[in-house]
Coordinates of C-alpha atoms in Angstrom, one line a residue:
X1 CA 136.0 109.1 121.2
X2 CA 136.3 109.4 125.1
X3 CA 133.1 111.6 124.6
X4 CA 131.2 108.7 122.7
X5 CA 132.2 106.4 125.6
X6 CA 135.0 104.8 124.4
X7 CA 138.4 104.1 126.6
X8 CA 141.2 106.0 125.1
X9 CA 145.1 105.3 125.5
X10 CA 146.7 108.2 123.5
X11 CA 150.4 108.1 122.8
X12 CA 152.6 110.7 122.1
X13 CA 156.4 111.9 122.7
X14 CA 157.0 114.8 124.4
X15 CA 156.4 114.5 128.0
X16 CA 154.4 117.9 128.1
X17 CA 151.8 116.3 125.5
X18 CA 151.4 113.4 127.3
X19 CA 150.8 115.3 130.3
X20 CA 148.4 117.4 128.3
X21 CA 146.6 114.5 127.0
X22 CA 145.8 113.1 130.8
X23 CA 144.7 116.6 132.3
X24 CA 142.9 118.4 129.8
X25 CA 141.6 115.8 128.0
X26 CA 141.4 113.2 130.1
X27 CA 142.1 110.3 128.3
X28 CA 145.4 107.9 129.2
X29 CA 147.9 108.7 127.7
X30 CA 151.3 107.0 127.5
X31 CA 155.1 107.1 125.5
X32 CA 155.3 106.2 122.6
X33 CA 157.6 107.1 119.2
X34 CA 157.1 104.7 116.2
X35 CA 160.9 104.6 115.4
X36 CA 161.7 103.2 118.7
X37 CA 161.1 99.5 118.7
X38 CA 161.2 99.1 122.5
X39 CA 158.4 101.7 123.4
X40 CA 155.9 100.5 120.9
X41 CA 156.7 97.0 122.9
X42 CA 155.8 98.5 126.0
X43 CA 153.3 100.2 125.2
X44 CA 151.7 97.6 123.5
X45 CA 152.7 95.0 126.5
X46 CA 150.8 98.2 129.2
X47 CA 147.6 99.0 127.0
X48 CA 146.8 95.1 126.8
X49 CA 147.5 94.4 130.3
X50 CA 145.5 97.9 131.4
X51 CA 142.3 96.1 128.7
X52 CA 143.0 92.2 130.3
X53 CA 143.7 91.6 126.4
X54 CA 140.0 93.0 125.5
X55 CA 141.2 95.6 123.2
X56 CA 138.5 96.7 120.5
X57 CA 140.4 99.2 118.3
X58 CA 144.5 100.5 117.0
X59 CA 144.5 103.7 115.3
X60 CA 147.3 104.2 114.1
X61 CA 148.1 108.0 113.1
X62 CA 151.7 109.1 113.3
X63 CA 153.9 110.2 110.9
X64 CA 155.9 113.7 109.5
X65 CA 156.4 114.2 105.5
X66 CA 159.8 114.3 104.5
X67 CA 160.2 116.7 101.9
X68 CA 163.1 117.0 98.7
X69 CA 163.8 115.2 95.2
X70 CA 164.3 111.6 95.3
X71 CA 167.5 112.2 93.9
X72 CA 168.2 114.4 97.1
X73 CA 167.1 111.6 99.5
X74 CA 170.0 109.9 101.6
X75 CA 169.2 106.3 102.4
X76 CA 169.1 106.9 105.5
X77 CA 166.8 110.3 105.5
X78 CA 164.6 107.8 103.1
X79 CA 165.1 104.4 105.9
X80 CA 163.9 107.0 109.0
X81 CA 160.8 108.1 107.0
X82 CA 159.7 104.6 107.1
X83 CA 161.0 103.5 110.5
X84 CA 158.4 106.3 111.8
X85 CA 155.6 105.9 109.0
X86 CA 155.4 102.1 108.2
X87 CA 157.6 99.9 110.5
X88 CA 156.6 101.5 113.4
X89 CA 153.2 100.7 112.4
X90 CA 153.7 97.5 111.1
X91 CA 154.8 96.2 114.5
X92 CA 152.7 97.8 116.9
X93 CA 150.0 96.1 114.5
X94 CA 150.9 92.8 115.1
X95 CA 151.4 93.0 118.6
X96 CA 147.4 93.0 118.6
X97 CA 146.2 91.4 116.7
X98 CA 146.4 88.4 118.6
X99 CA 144.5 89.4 121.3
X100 CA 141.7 90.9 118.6
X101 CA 142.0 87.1 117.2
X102 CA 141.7 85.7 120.1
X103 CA 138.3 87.9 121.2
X104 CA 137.0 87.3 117.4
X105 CA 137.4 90.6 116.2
X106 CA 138.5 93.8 116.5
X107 CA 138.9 97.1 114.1
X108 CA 142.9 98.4 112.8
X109 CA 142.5 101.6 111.2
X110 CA 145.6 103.5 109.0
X111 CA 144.9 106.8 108.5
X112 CA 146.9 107.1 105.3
X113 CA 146.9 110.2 102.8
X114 CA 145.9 111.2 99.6
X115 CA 149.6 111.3 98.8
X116 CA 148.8 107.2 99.1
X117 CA 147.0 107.5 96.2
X118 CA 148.8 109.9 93.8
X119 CA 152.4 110.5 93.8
X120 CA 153.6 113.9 94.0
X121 CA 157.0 115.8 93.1
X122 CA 159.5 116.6 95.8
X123 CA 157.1 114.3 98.3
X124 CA 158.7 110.7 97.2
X125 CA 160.1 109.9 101.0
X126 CA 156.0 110.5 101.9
X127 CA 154.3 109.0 99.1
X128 CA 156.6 105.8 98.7
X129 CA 155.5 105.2 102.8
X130 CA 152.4 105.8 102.4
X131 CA 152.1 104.1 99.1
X132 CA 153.6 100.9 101.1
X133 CA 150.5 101.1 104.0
X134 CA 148.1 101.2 101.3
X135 CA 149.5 98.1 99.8
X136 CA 149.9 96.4 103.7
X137 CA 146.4 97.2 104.6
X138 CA 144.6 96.0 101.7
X139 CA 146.6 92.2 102.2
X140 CA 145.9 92.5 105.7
X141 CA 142.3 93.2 105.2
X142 CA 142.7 89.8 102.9
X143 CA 144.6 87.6 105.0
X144 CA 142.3 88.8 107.7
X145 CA 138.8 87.9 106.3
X146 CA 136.7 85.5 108.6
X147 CA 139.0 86.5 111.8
X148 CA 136.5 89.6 112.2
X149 CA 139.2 91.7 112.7
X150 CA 138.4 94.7 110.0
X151 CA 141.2 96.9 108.6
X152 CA 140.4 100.0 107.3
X153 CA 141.8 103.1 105.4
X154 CA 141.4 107.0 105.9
X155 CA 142.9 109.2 103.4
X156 CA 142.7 112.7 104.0
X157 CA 143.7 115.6 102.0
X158 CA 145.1 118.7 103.5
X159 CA 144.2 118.7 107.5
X160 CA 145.2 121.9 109.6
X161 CA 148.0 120.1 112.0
X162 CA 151.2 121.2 112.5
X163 CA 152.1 118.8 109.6
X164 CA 154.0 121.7 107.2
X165 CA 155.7 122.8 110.6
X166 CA 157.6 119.5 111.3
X167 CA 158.1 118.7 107.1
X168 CA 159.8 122.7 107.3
X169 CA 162.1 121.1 110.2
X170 CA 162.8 117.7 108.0
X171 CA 163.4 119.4 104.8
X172 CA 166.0 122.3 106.4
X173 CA 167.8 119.1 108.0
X174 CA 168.2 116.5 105.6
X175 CA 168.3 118.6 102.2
X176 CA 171.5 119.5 101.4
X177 CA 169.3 122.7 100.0
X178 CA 171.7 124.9 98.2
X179 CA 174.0 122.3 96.4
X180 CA 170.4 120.5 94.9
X181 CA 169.9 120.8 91.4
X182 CA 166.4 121.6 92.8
X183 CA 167.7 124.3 94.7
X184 CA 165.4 127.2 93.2
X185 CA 162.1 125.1 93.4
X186 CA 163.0 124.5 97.0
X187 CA 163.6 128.5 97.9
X188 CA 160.3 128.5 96.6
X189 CA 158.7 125.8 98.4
X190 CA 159.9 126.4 101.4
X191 CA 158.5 130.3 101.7
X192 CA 155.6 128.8 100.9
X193 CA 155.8 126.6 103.7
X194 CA 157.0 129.1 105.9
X195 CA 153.4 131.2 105.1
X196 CA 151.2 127.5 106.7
X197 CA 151.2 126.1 103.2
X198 CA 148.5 126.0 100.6
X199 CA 144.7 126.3 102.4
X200 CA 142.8 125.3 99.6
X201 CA 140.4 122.5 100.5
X202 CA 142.4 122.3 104.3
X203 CA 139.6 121.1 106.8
X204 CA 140.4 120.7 110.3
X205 CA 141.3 116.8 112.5
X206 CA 137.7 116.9 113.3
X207 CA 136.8 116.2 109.8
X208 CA 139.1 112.9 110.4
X209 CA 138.2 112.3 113.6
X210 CA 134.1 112.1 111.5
X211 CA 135.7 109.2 109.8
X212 CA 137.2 107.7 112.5
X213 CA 133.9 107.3 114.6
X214 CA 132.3 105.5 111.3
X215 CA 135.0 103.4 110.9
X216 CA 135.2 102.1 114.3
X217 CA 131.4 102.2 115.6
X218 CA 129.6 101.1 111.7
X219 CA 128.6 97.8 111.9
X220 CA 129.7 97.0 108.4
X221 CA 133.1 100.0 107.9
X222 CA 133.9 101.0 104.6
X223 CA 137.8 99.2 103.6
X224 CA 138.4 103.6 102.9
X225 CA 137.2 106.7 104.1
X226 CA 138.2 109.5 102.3
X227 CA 138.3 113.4 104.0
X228 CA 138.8 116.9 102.0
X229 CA 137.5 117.2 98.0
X230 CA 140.9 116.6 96.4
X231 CA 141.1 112.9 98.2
X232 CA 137.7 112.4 96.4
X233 CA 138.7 113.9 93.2
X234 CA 142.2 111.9 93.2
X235 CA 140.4 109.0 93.9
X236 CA 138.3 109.3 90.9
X237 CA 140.7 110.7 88.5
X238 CA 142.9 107.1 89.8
X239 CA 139.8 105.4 87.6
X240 CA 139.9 107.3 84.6
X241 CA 142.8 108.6 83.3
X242 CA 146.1 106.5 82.2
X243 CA 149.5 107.2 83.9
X244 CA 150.8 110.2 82.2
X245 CA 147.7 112.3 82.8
X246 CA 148.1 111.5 86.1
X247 CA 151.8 112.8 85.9
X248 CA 150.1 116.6 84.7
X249 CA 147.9 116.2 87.9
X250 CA 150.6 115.4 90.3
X251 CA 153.1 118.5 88.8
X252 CA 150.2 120.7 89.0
X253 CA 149.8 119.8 92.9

């Protein structure tokens, strides 16, 4: 985006990134972690006083999947999945969109997941979160008609991050592994895991950061974008088969 002449303020966590993110790529970069209220305040409260208000685009694009069985989940394994992946996101998004009301428009962009679309076994904590920002984006992108403020959807499929790296660290940390019920399917899992994960159909952040680009520089953005065939195919399969085929296609996955 920096490249297309747009001013970027990346966030991120560890001090090292956001270091990174200033010298090698040379975009501003700031702190901040979506389950602690107080820095998405400030760093809300620095990139609109940095942009005298005038800011044109929110991205928002941080989460980690937290793997297991529903039945597995503690609440509050289940309440930190969506402290990072929705309330995080739900209040740094109203934090702007004042000031994009107040400049008559602006673009809010979720990058959601496939896995918003179609639930899947022993991803619940992930789905049900990203089930929810499905549901909040398509009222805001209701309640927001006429403002010019545009919300809009990406749903990728598999992306090569180091997304199965940080789900390996949540599932060996709040899975009480061996006393599951589940426990053989999860021995299983995780060596798969441990191997990078299935590579079928994985593109690289590029092919998001494709959709990204439309969705913020179009003149008239699609309300979803999605990246990798099986976003495509889910999609499609969501409008024509009932529930309990949709059941075999989620086991199968």
């Amino acid at each position: 985006m920096k490249a297309r002449g747009w001013r970027v303020f990346a966030t991120a966590r560890q001090p090292e990134d956001i270091a990174r993110l200033k010298s090698a790529e040379g975009v501003e970069s700031l702190y901040l972690d979506y389950a602690e209220p107080a820095s998405i305040a400030a760093a809300a409260e620095q990139v609109l006083a940095a942009t005298d208000g005038k800011l044109t685009a929110l991205f928002n694009n941080g989460a980690y999947g937290q793997p297991g069985a529903v039945e597995d989940l503690r609440v509050e394994v289940l309440r930190a999945q969506f402290e990072a992946n929705v309330f995080g996101w739900h209040d740094l998004t109203r934090r702007v969109i004042p000031a994009m009301r107040a400049n008559g428009g602006g673009r809010i962009v979720f990058c959601s997941s496939v896995l918003g679309l179609l639930a899947a076994p022993y991803r619940g904590a992930y789905c049900a979160s990203k089930f929810a920002i499905e549901a909040l984006a398509d009222t805001l992108r209701v309640e927001l008609e006429g403002s010019g403020i545009k919300i809009i959807l990406i749903e990728p499929g598999p992306i090569a991050t180091r997304f199965v790296e940080h789900a390996l660290e949540a599932y060996r940390r709040n899975i009480d592994l061996e006393r599951s019920h589940h426990r053989d399917i999860y021995r299983a899992r995780i060596a798969s895991m441990e191997g990078g994960g299935k590579q079928s159909f994985k593109l690289g952040p590029e092919a998001v950061a494709a959709k990204l680009v439309h969705a913020l520089e179009s003149s008239s953005p699609k309300p979803r974008y999605y990246v990798t065939l099986p976003t495509y195919a889910v999609a499609l399969l969501r409008r024509l088969l009932p529930a309990r085929a949709l059941d075999a296609v989620a086991r199968r996955n």
